[in-house]
Amino acid sequence: MPIAADASAPNDFDFIIGDWRVKHSRLKERFADCDEWVEFAGLSSTAKILGGWGNLEDNLLDFPDGLFRAVALRSYCRKSQTWSIWWLDGRNPTRLDAPVVGKFTNGLGIFFADDVLNGQAIKVRFIWSVCNENPRWEQAFSNDDGSTWETNWRMEFRRI
């Protein structure tokens, strides 16, 4: 039996609730002046949790070197009026990535985190674009404290 959502819960991520086919484009190398992208398919299914104050996205990614699963967990903080997004990669199931934190303004969600890549401190940026029925997501990294950004992953969603 599904539990009813809280009527006062935010609706920022309602656009992604449901089942999707996903076209992934991932930069082959990061911070290497690389312009070669690898494309692969995936599936994604997102459901509300926490009475609508969060959601859980289950992903099946068909990487060129094999299938794997991953989960995005999102929760909303009433006090800061921001979303936090964690990523759990099924290939490393004991570690959650650093959460990106941000919010939506006029259909554009921008989220940031500090993280480490190959021993180097980086900033991470997610952008959710929801201006049409086919949402888009992109990830970018900065190794110069946010002065420049390298987009390294894009996802285009098509509802099933």
PDB file of N, CA and C in Angstrom, residues 23-106:
ATOM      1  N   LYS A  23      19.779   8.298 -22.644  1.00  0.00           N
ATOM      2  CA  LYS A  23      20.946   8.339 -23.526  1.00  0.00           C
ATOM      3  C   LYS A  23      22.059   9.037 -22.749  1.00  0.00           C
ATOM      4  N   HIS A  24      23.128   8.292 -22.495  1.00  0.00           N
ATOM      5  CA  HIS A  24      24.279   8.824 -21.758  1.00  0.00           C
ATOM      6  C   HIS A  24      25.374   9.208 -22.739  1.00  0.00           C
ATOM      7  N   SER A  25      26.025  10.315 -22.488  1.00  0.00           N
ATOM      8  CA  SER A  25      27.236  10.729 -23.196  1.00  0.00           C
ATOM      9  C   SER A  25      28.252  11.075 -22.117  1.00  0.00           C
ATOM     10  N   ARG A  26      29.392  10.389 -22.144  1.00  0.00           N
ATOM     11  CA  ARG A  26      30.394  10.562 -21.086  1.00  0.00           C
ATOM     12  C   ARG A  26      31.750  10.848 -21.711  1.00  0.00           C
ATOM     13  N   LEU A  27      32.402  11.894 -21.233  1.00  0.00           N
ATOM     14  CA  LEU A  27      33.726  12.256 -21.714  1.00  0.00           C
ATOM     15  C   LEU A  27      34.696  11.124 -21.387  1.00  0.00           C
ATOM     16  N   LYS A  28      35.492  10.736 -22.384  1.00  0.00           N
ATOM     17  CA  LYS A  28      36.375   9.578 -22.214  1.00  0.00           C
ATOM     18  C   LYS A  28      37.434   9.807 -21.140  1.00  0.00           C
ATOM     19  N   GLU A  29      38.012  11.009 -21.075  1.00  0.00           N
ATOM     20  CA  GLU A  29      39.022  11.323 -20.070  1.00  0.00           C
ATOM     21  C   GLU A  29      38.728  12.691 -19.468  1.00  0.00           C
ATOM     22  N   ARG A  30      39.037  12.825 -18.186  1.00  0.00           N
ATOM     23  CA  ARG A  30      38.790  14.091 -17.497  1.00  0.00           C
ATOM     24  C   ARG A  30      40.089  14.853 -17.288  1.00  0.00           C
ATOM     25  N   PHE A  31      39.990  16.179 -17.457  1.00  0.00           N
ATOM     26  CA  PHE A  31      41.131  17.090 -17.284  1.00  0.00           C
ATOM     27  C   PHE A  31      42.328  16.667 -18.140  1.00  0.00           C
ATOM     28  N   ALA A  32      42.047  16.260 -19.380  1.00  0.00           N
ATOM     29  CA  ALA A  32      43.119  15.809 -20.277  1.00  0.00           C
ATOM     30  C   ALA A  32      42.967  16.427 -21.665  1.00  0.00           C
ATOM     31  N   ASP A  33      42.264  17.563 -21.772  1.00  0.00           N
ATOM     32  CA  ASP A  33      41.976  18.182 -23.071  1.00  0.00           C
ATOM     33  C   ASP A  33      41.333  17.198 -24.038  1.00  0.00           C
ATOM     34  N   CYS A  34      40.513  16.324 -23.519  1.00  0.00           N
ATOM     35  CA  CYS A  34      39.855  15.285 -24.312  1.00  0.00           C
ATOM     36  C   CYS A  34      38.541  15.832 -24.866  1.00  0.00           C
ATOM     37  N   ASP A  35      38.250  15.519 -26.119  1.00  0.00           N
ATOM     38  CA  ASP A  35      36.948  15.877 -26.690  1.00  0.00           C
ATOM     39  C   ASP A  35      36.243  14.647 -27.261  1.00  0.00           C
ATOM     40  N   GLU A  36      36.657  13.460 -26.833  1.00  0.00           N
ATOM     41  CA  GLU A  36      36.044  12.212 -27.288  1.00  0.00           C
ATOM     42  C   GLU A  36      34.989  11.771 -26.277  1.00  0.00           C
ATOM     43  N   TRP A  37      33.767  11.603 -26.769  1.00  0.00           N
ATOM     44  CA  TRP A  37      32.642  11.210 -25.926  1.00  0.00           C
ATOM     45  C   TRP A  37      32.271   9.756 -26.205  1.00  0.00           C
ATOM     46  N   VAL A  38      31.900   9.030 -25.147  1.00  0.00           N
ATOM     47  CA  VAL A  38      31.424   7.655 -25.252  1.00  0.00           C
ATOM     48  C   VAL A  38      29.928   7.694 -24.976  1.00  0.00           C
ATOM     49  N   GLU A  39      29.141   7.100 -25.873  1.00  0.00           N
ATOM     50  CA  GLU A  39      27.691   7.081 -25.693  1.00  0.00           C
ATOM     51  C   GLU A  39      27.232   5.673 -25.344  1.00  0.00           C
ATOM     52  N   PHE A  40      26.228   5.596 -24.475  1.00  0.00           N
ATOM     53  CA  PHE A  40      25.666   4.311 -24.085  1.00  0.00           C
ATOM     54  C   PHE A  40      24.242   4.542 -23.590  1.00  0.00           C
ATOM     55  N   ALA A  41      23.485   3.465 -23.490  1.00  0.00           N
ATOM     56  CA  ALA A  41      22.080   3.539 -23.098  1.00  0.00           C
ATOM     57  C   ALA A  41      21.912   3.213 -21.624  1.00  0.00           C
ATOM     58  N   GLY A  42      20.735   3.508 -21.138  1.00  0.00           N
ATOM     59  CA  GLY A  42      20.410   3.161 -19.765  1.00  0.00           C
ATOM     60  C   GLY A  42      18.922   3.236 -19.519  1.00  0.00           C
ATOM     61  N   LEU A  43      18.520   2.777 -18.361  1.00  0.00           N
ATOM     62  CA  LEU A  43      17.142   2.875 -17.887  1.00  0.00           C
ATOM     63  C   LEU A  43      17.168   3.536 -16.520  1.00  0.00           C
ATOM     64  N   SER A  44      16.101   4.257 -16.204  1.00  0.00           N
ATOM     65  CA  SER A  44      16.011   4.945 -14.928  1.00  0.00           C
ATOM     66  C   SER A  44      14.559   4.925 -14.459  1.00  0.00           C
ATOM     67  N   SER A  45      14.373   4.730 -13.158  1.00  0.00           N
ATOM     68  CA  SER A  45      13.036   4.754 -12.569  1.00  0.00           C
ATOM     69  C   SER A  45      13.113   5.498 -11.244  1.00  0.00           C
ATOM     70  N   THR A  46      12.269   6.526 -11.101  1.00  0.00           N
ATOM     71  CA  THR A  46      12.313   7.381  -9.909  1.00  0.00           C
ATOM     72  C   THR A  46      10.960   7.382  -9.209  1.00  0.00           C
ATOM     73  N   ALA A  47      11.001   7.257  -7.882  1.00  0.00           N
ATOM     74  CA  ALA A  47       9.788   7.274  -7.056  1.00  0.00           C
ATOM     75  C   ALA A  47       9.993   8.234  -5.887  1.00  0.00           C
ATOM     76  N   LYS A  48       8.893   8.837  -5.448  1.00  0.00           N
ATOM     77  CA  LYS A  48       8.945   9.714  -4.280  1.00  0.00           C
ATOM     78  C   LYS A  48       9.139   8.884  -3.022  1.00  0.00           C
ATOM     79  N   ILE A  49       9.858   9.474  -2.059  1.00  0.00           N
ATOM     80  CA  ILE A  49      10.044   8.897  -0.737  1.00  0.00           C
ATOM     81  C   ILE A  49       9.899  10.028   0.279  1.00  0.00           C
ATOM     82  N   LEU A  50       9.943   9.692   1.542  1.00  0.00           N
ATOM     83  CA  LEU A  50       9.882  10.693   2.618  1.00  0.00           C
ATOM     84  C   LEU A  50       8.649  11.593   2.495  1.00  0.00           C
ATOM     85  N   GLY A  51       7.545  11.011   2.055  1.00  0.00           N
ATOM     86  CA  GLY A  51       6.316  11.794   1.927  1.00  0.00           C
ATOM     87  C   GLY A  51       6.374  12.856   0.854  1.00  0.00           C
ATOM     88  N   GLY A  52       7.287  12.689  -0.115  1.00  0.00           N
ATOM     89  CA  GLY A  52       7.454  13.670  -1.185  1.00  0.00           C
ATOM     90  C   GLY A  52       8.601  14.633  -0.929  1.00  0.00           C
ATOM     91  N   TRP A  53       9.222  14.563   0.229  1.00  0.00           N
ATOM     92  CA  TRP A  53      10.357  15.426   0.574  1.00  0.00           C
ATOM     93  C   TRP A  53      11.668  14.831   0.069  1.00  0.00           C
ATOM     94  N   GLY A  54      11.562  13.770  -0.707  1.00  0.00           N
ATOM     95  CA  GLY A  54      12.733  13.143  -1.307  1.00  0.00           C
ATOM     96  C   GLY A  54      12.307  12.229  -2.429  1.00  0.00           C
ATOM     97  N   ASN A  55      13.288  11.682  -3.127  1.00  0.00           N
ATOM     98  CA  ASN A  55      13.001  10.678  -4.147  1.00  0.00           C
ATOM     99  C   ASN A  55      14.217   9.780  -4.327  1.00  0.00           C
ATOM    100  N   LEU A  56      13.950   8.612  -4.897  1.00  0.00           N
ATOM    101  CA  LEU A  56      14.981   7.609  -5.112  1.00  0.00           C
ATOM    102  C   LEU A  56      14.953   7.213  -6.575  1.00  0.00           C
ATOM    103  N   GLU A  57      16.110   7.319  -7.214  1.00  0.00           N
ATOM    104  CA  GLU A  57      16.242   7.026  -8.646  1.00  0.00           C
ATOM    105  C   GLU A  57      17.106   5.787  -8.810  1.00  0.00           C
ATOM    106  N   ASP A  58      16.522   4.723  -9.354  1.00  0.00           N
ATOM    107  CA  ASP A  58      17.220   3.464  -9.610  1.00  0.00           C
ATOM    108  C   ASP A  58      17.663   3.475 -11.067  1.00  0.00           C
ATOM    109  N   ASN A  59      18.944   3.205 -11.305  1.00  0.00           N
ATOM    110  CA  ASN A  59      19.510   3.290 -12.650  1.00  0.00           C
ATOM    111  C   ASN A  59      20.169   1.988 -13.077  1.00  0.00           C
ATOM    112  N   LEU A  60      19.986   1.653 -14.340  1.00  0.00           N
ATOM    113  CA  LEU A  60      20.704   0.566 -14.991  1.00  0.00           C
ATOM    114  C   LEU A  60      21.478   1.213 -16.133  1.00  0.00           C
ATOM    115  N   LEU A  61      22.798   1.144 -16.061  1.00  0.00           N
ATOM    116  CA  LEU A  61      23.667   1.786 -17.051  1.00  0.00           C
ATOM    117  C   LEU A  61      24.370   0.710 -17.870  1.00  0.00           C
ATOM    118  N   ASP A  62      24.297   0.842 -19.182  1.00  0.00           N
ATOM    119  CA  ASP A  62      24.898  -0.133 -20.093  1.00  0.00           C
ATOM    120  C   ASP A  62      26.228   0.411 -20.601  1.00  0.00           C
ATOM    121  N   PHE A  63      27.208   0.521 -19.687  1.00  0.00           N
ATOM    122  CA  PHE A  63      28.542   0.998 -20.050  1.00  0.00           C
ATOM    123  C   PHE A  63      29.131   0.098 -21.129  1.00  0.00           C
ATOM    124  N   PRO A  64      30.021   0.616 -21.954  1.00  0.00           N
ATOM    125  CA  PRO A  64      30.666  -0.220 -22.968  1.00  0.00           C
ATOM    126  C   PRO A  64      31.365  -1.461 -22.388  1.00  0.00           C
ATOM    127  N   ASP A  65      31.828  -1.370 -21.131  1.00  0.00           N
ATOM    128  CA  ASP A  65      32.497  -2.533 -20.537  1.00  0.00           C
ATOM    129  C   ASP A  65      31.579  -3.355 -19.641  1.00  0.00           C
ATOM    130  N   GLY A  66      30.259  -3.118 -19.706  1.00  0.00           N
ATOM    131  CA  GLY A  66      29.316  -3.951 -18.972  1.00  0.00           C
ATOM    132  C   GLY A  66      28.249  -3.171 -18.227  1.00  0.00           C
ATOM    133  N   LEU A  67      27.182  -3.885 -17.886  1.00  0.00           N
ATOM    134  CA  LEU A  67      26.061  -3.302 -17.150  1.00  0.00           C
ATOM    135  C   LEU A  67      26.421  -3.083 -15.687  1.00  0.00           C
ATOM    136  N   PHE A  68      25.883  -2.020 -15.104  1.00  0.00           N
ATOM    137  CA  PHE A  68      25.955  -1.865 -13.659  1.00  0.00           C
ATOM    138  C   PHE A  68      24.773  -1.034 -13.187  1.00  0.00           C
ATOM    139  N   ARG A  69      24.536  -1.097 -11.882  1.00  0.00           N
ATOM    140  CA  ARG A  69      23.428  -0.379 -11.260  1.00  0.00           C
ATOM    141  C   ARG A  69      23.964   0.769 -10.427  1.00  0.00           C
ATOM    142  N   ALA A  70      23.144   1.787 -10.259  1.00  0.00           N
ATOM    143  CA  ALA A  70      23.471   2.919  -9.406  1.00  0.00           C
ATOM    144  C   ALA A  70      22.167   3.545  -8.914  1.00  0.00           C
ATOM    145  N   VAL A  71      22.272   4.297  -7.835  1.00  0.00           N
ATOM    146  CA  VAL A  71      21.105   4.937  -7.239  1.00  0.00           C
ATOM    147  C   VAL A  71      21.428   6.400  -6.952  1.00  0.00           C
ATOM    148  N   ALA A  72      20.477   7.276  -7.256  1.00  0.00           N
ATOM    149  CA  ALA A  72      20.544   8.668  -6.800  1.00  0.00           C
ATOM    150  C   ALA A  72      19.496   8.829  -5.700  1.00  0.00           C
ATOM    151  N   LEU A  73      19.925   9.381  -4.587  1.00  0.00           N
ATOM    152  CA  LEU A  73      19.039   9.654  -3.467  1.00  0.00           C
ATOM    153  C   LEU A  73      18.977  11.164  -3.292  1.00  0.00           C
ATOM    154  N   ARG A  74      17.756  11.701  -3.289  1.00  0.00           N
ATOM    155  CA  ARG A  74      17.575  13.145  -3.170  1.00  0.00           C
ATOM    156  C   ARG A  74      16.681  13.448  -1.974  1.00  0.00           C
ATOM    157  N   SER A  75      17.040  14.496  -1.231  1.00  0.00           N
ATOM    158  CA  SER A  75      16.188  14.934  -0.121  1.00  0.00           C
ATOM    159  C   SER A  75      16.196  16.455  -0.047  1.00  0.00           C
ATOM    160  N   TYR A  76      15.072  16.983   0.421  1.00  0.00           N
ATOM    161  CA  TYR A  76      14.878  18.431   0.503  1.00  0.00           C
ATOM    162  C   TYR A  76      14.965  18.876   1.961  1.00  0.00           C
ATOM    163  N   CYS A  77      15.691  19.968   2.194  1.00  0.00           N
ATOM    164  CA  CYS A  77      15.808  20.555   3.528  1.00  0.00           C
ATOM    165  C   CYS A  77      14.910  21.794   3.607  1.00  0.00           C
ATOM    166  N   ARG A  78      13.916  21.741   4.456  1.00  0.00           N
ATOM    167  CA  ARG A  78      12.994  22.874   4.601  1.00  0.00           C
ATOM    168  C   ARG A  78      13.717  24.122   5.091  1.00  0.00           C
ATOM    169  N   LYS A  79      14.674  23.936   5.994  1.00  0.00           N
ATOM    170  CA  LYS A  79      15.355  25.081   6.595  1.00  0.00           C
ATOM    171  C   LYS A  79      16.165  25.869   5.557  1.00  0.00           C
ATOM    172  N   SER A  80      16.985  25.176   4.771  1.00  0.00           N
ATOM    173  CA  SER A  80      17.832  25.861   3.784  1.00  0.00           C
ATOM    174  C   SER A  80      17.145  26.014   2.430  1.00  0.00           C
ATOM    175  N   GLN A  81      16.018  25.324   2.253  1.00  0.00           N
ATOM    176  CA  GLN A  81      15.276  25.304   0.981  1.00  0.00           C
ATOM    177  C   GLN A  81      16.169  24.842  -0.163  1.00  0.00           C
ATOM    178  N   THR A  82      16.958  23.806   0.116  1.00  0.00           N
ATOM    179  CA  THR A  82      17.848  23.217  -0.893  1.00  0.00           C
ATOM    180  C   THR A  82      17.665  21.713  -0.934  1.00  0.00           C
ATOM    181  N   TRP A  83      18.042  21.157  -2.071  1.00  0.00           N
ATOM    182  CA  TRP A  83      18.077  19.714  -2.270  1.00  0.00           C
ATOM    183  C   TRP A  83      19.506  19.229  -2.097  1.00  0.00           C
ATOM    184  N   SER A  84      19.653  18.032  -1.551  1.00  0.00           N
ATOM    185  CA  SER A  84      20.928  17.322  -1.528  1.00  0.00           C
ATOM    186  C   SER A  84      20.757  16.062  -2.359  1.00  0.00           C
ATOM    187  N   ILE A  85      21.784  15.751  -3.155  1.00  0.00           N
ATOM    188  CA  ILE A  85      21.740  14.578  -4.032  1.00  0.00           C
ATOM    189  C   ILE A  85      22.987  13.741  -3.781  1.00  0.00           C
ATOM    190  N   TRP A  86      22.767  12.484  -3.419  1.00  0.00           N
ATOM    191  CA  TRP A  86      23.857  11.526  -3.227  1.00  0.00           C
ATOM    192  C   TRP A  86      23.816  10.496  -4.350  1.00  0.00           C
ATOM    193  N   TRP A  87      24.977   9.955  -4.724  1.00  0.00           N
ATOM    194  CA  TRP A  87      25.091   8.935  -5.764  1.00  0.00           C
ATOM    195  C   TRP A  87      25.737   7.705  -5.142  1.00  0.00           C
ATOM    196  N   LEU A  88      25.126   6.548  -5.336  1.00  0.00           N
ATOM    197  CA  LEU A  88      25.666   5.280  -4.877  1.00  0.00           C
ATOM    198  C   LEU A  88      25.862   4.393  -6.094  1.00  0.00           C
ATOM    199  N   ASP A  89      27.106   4.083  -6.387  1.00  0.00           N
ATOM    200  CA  ASP A  89      27.491   3.269  -7.541  1.00  0.00           C
ATOM    201  C   ASP A  89      27.543   1.812  -7.102  1.00  0.00           C
ATOM    202  N   GLY A  90      26.788   0.960  -7.791  1.00  0.00           N
ATOM    203  CA  GLY A  90      26.738  -0.458  -7.453  1.00  0.00           C
ATOM    204  C   GLY A  90      28.079  -1.165  -7.562  1.00  0.00           C
ATOM    205  N   ARG A  91      29.025  -0.586  -8.275  1.00  0.00           N
ATOM    206  CA  ARG A  91      30.355  -1.198  -8.378  1.00  0.00           C
ATOM    207  C   ARG A  91      31.191  -0.914  -7.134  1.00  0.00           C
ATOM    208  N   ASN A  92      30.760   0.051  -6.328  1.00  0.00           N
ATOM    209  CA  ASN A  92      31.431   0.391  -5.072  1.00  0.00           C
ATOM    210  C   ASN A  92      30.341   0.640  -4.033  1.00  0.00           C
ATOM    211  N   PRO A  93      29.639  -0.425  -3.605  1.00  0.00           N
ATOM    212  CA  PRO A  93      28.416  -0.258  -2.819  1.00  0.00           C
ATOM    213  C   PRO A  93      28.610   0.147  -1.364  1.00  0.00           C
ATOM    214  N   THR A  94      29.834   0.433  -0.945  1.00  0.00           N
ATOM    215  CA  THR A  94      30.049   0.835   0.443  1.00  0.00           C
ATOM    216  C   THR A  94      30.341   2.322   0.578  1.00  0.00           C
ATOM    217  N   ARG A  95      30.241   3.077  -0.535  1.00  0.00           N
ATOM    218  CA  ARG A  95      30.600   4.503  -0.488  1.00  0.00           C
ATOM    219  C   ARG A  95      29.570   5.360  -1.225  1.00  0.00           C
ATOM    220  N   LEU A  96      28.995   6.321  -0.501  1.00  0.00           N
ATOM    221  CA  LEU A  96      28.164   7.345  -1.131  1.00  0.00           C
ATOM    222  C   LEU A  96      29.071   8.483  -1.578  1.00  0.00           C
ATOM    223  N   ASP A  97      28.845   9.005  -2.787  1.00  0.00           N
ATOM    224  CA  ASP A  97      29.598  10.175  -3.234  1.00  0.00           C
ATOM    225  C   ASP A  97      29.203  11.384  -2.389  1.00  0.00           C
ATOM    226  N   ALA A  98      30.071  12.384  -2.359  1.00  0.00           N
ATOM    227  CA  ALA A  98      29.759  13.627  -1.651  1.00  0.00           C
ATOM    228  C   ALA A  98      28.462  14.205  -2.224  1.00  0.00           C
ATOM    229  N   PRO A  99      27.554  14.670  -1.371  1.00  0.00           N
ATOM    230  CA  PRO A  99      26.299  15.196  -1.908  1.00  0.00           C
ATOM    231  C   PRO A  99      26.494  16.543  -2.605  1.00  0.00           C
ATOM    232  N   VAL A 100      25.819  16.699  -3.738  1.00  0.00           N
ATOM    233  CA  VAL A 100      25.729  18.016  -4.358  1.00  0.00           C
ATOM    234  C   VAL A 100      24.489  18.685  -3.762  1.00  0.00           C
ATOM    235  N   VAL A 101      24.566  19.988  -3.533  1.00  0.00           N
ATOM    236  CA  VAL A 101      23.492  20.716  -2.863  1.00  0.00           C
ATOM    237  C   VAL A 101      23.129  21.928  -3.704  1.00  0.00           C
ATOM    238  N   GLY A 102      21.832  22.157  -3.878  1.00  0.00           N
ATOM    239  CA  GLY A 102      21.398  23.317  -4.643  1.00  0.00           C
ATOM    240  C   GLY A 102      19.889  23.397  -4.719  1.00  0.00           C
ATOM    241  N   LYS A 103      19.417  24.171  -5.709  1.00  0.00           N
ATOM    242  CA  LYS A 103      17.972  24.371  -5.849  1.00  0.00           C
ATOM    243  C   LYS A 103      17.620  24.705  -7.292  1.00  0.00           C
ATOM    244  N   PHE A 104      16.324  24.754  -7.539  1.00  0.00           N
ATOM    245  CA  PHE A 104      15.787  25.086  -8.856  1.00  0.00           C
ATOM    246  C   PHE A 104      15.369  26.547  -8.900  1.00  0.00           C
ATOM    247  N   THR A 105      15.651  27.193 -10.040  1.00  0.00           N
ATOM    248  CA  THR A 105      15.177  28.530 -10.325  1.00  0.00           C
ATOM    249  C   THR A 105      14.745  28.550 -11.783  1.00  0.00           C
ATOM    250  N   ASN A 106      13.480  28.870 -12.027  1.00  0.00           N
ATOM    251  CA  ASN A 106      12.936  28.958 -13.393  1.00  0.00           C
ATOM    252  C   ASN A 106      13.235  27.711 -14.224  1.00  0.00           C
TER     253      ASN A 106
END
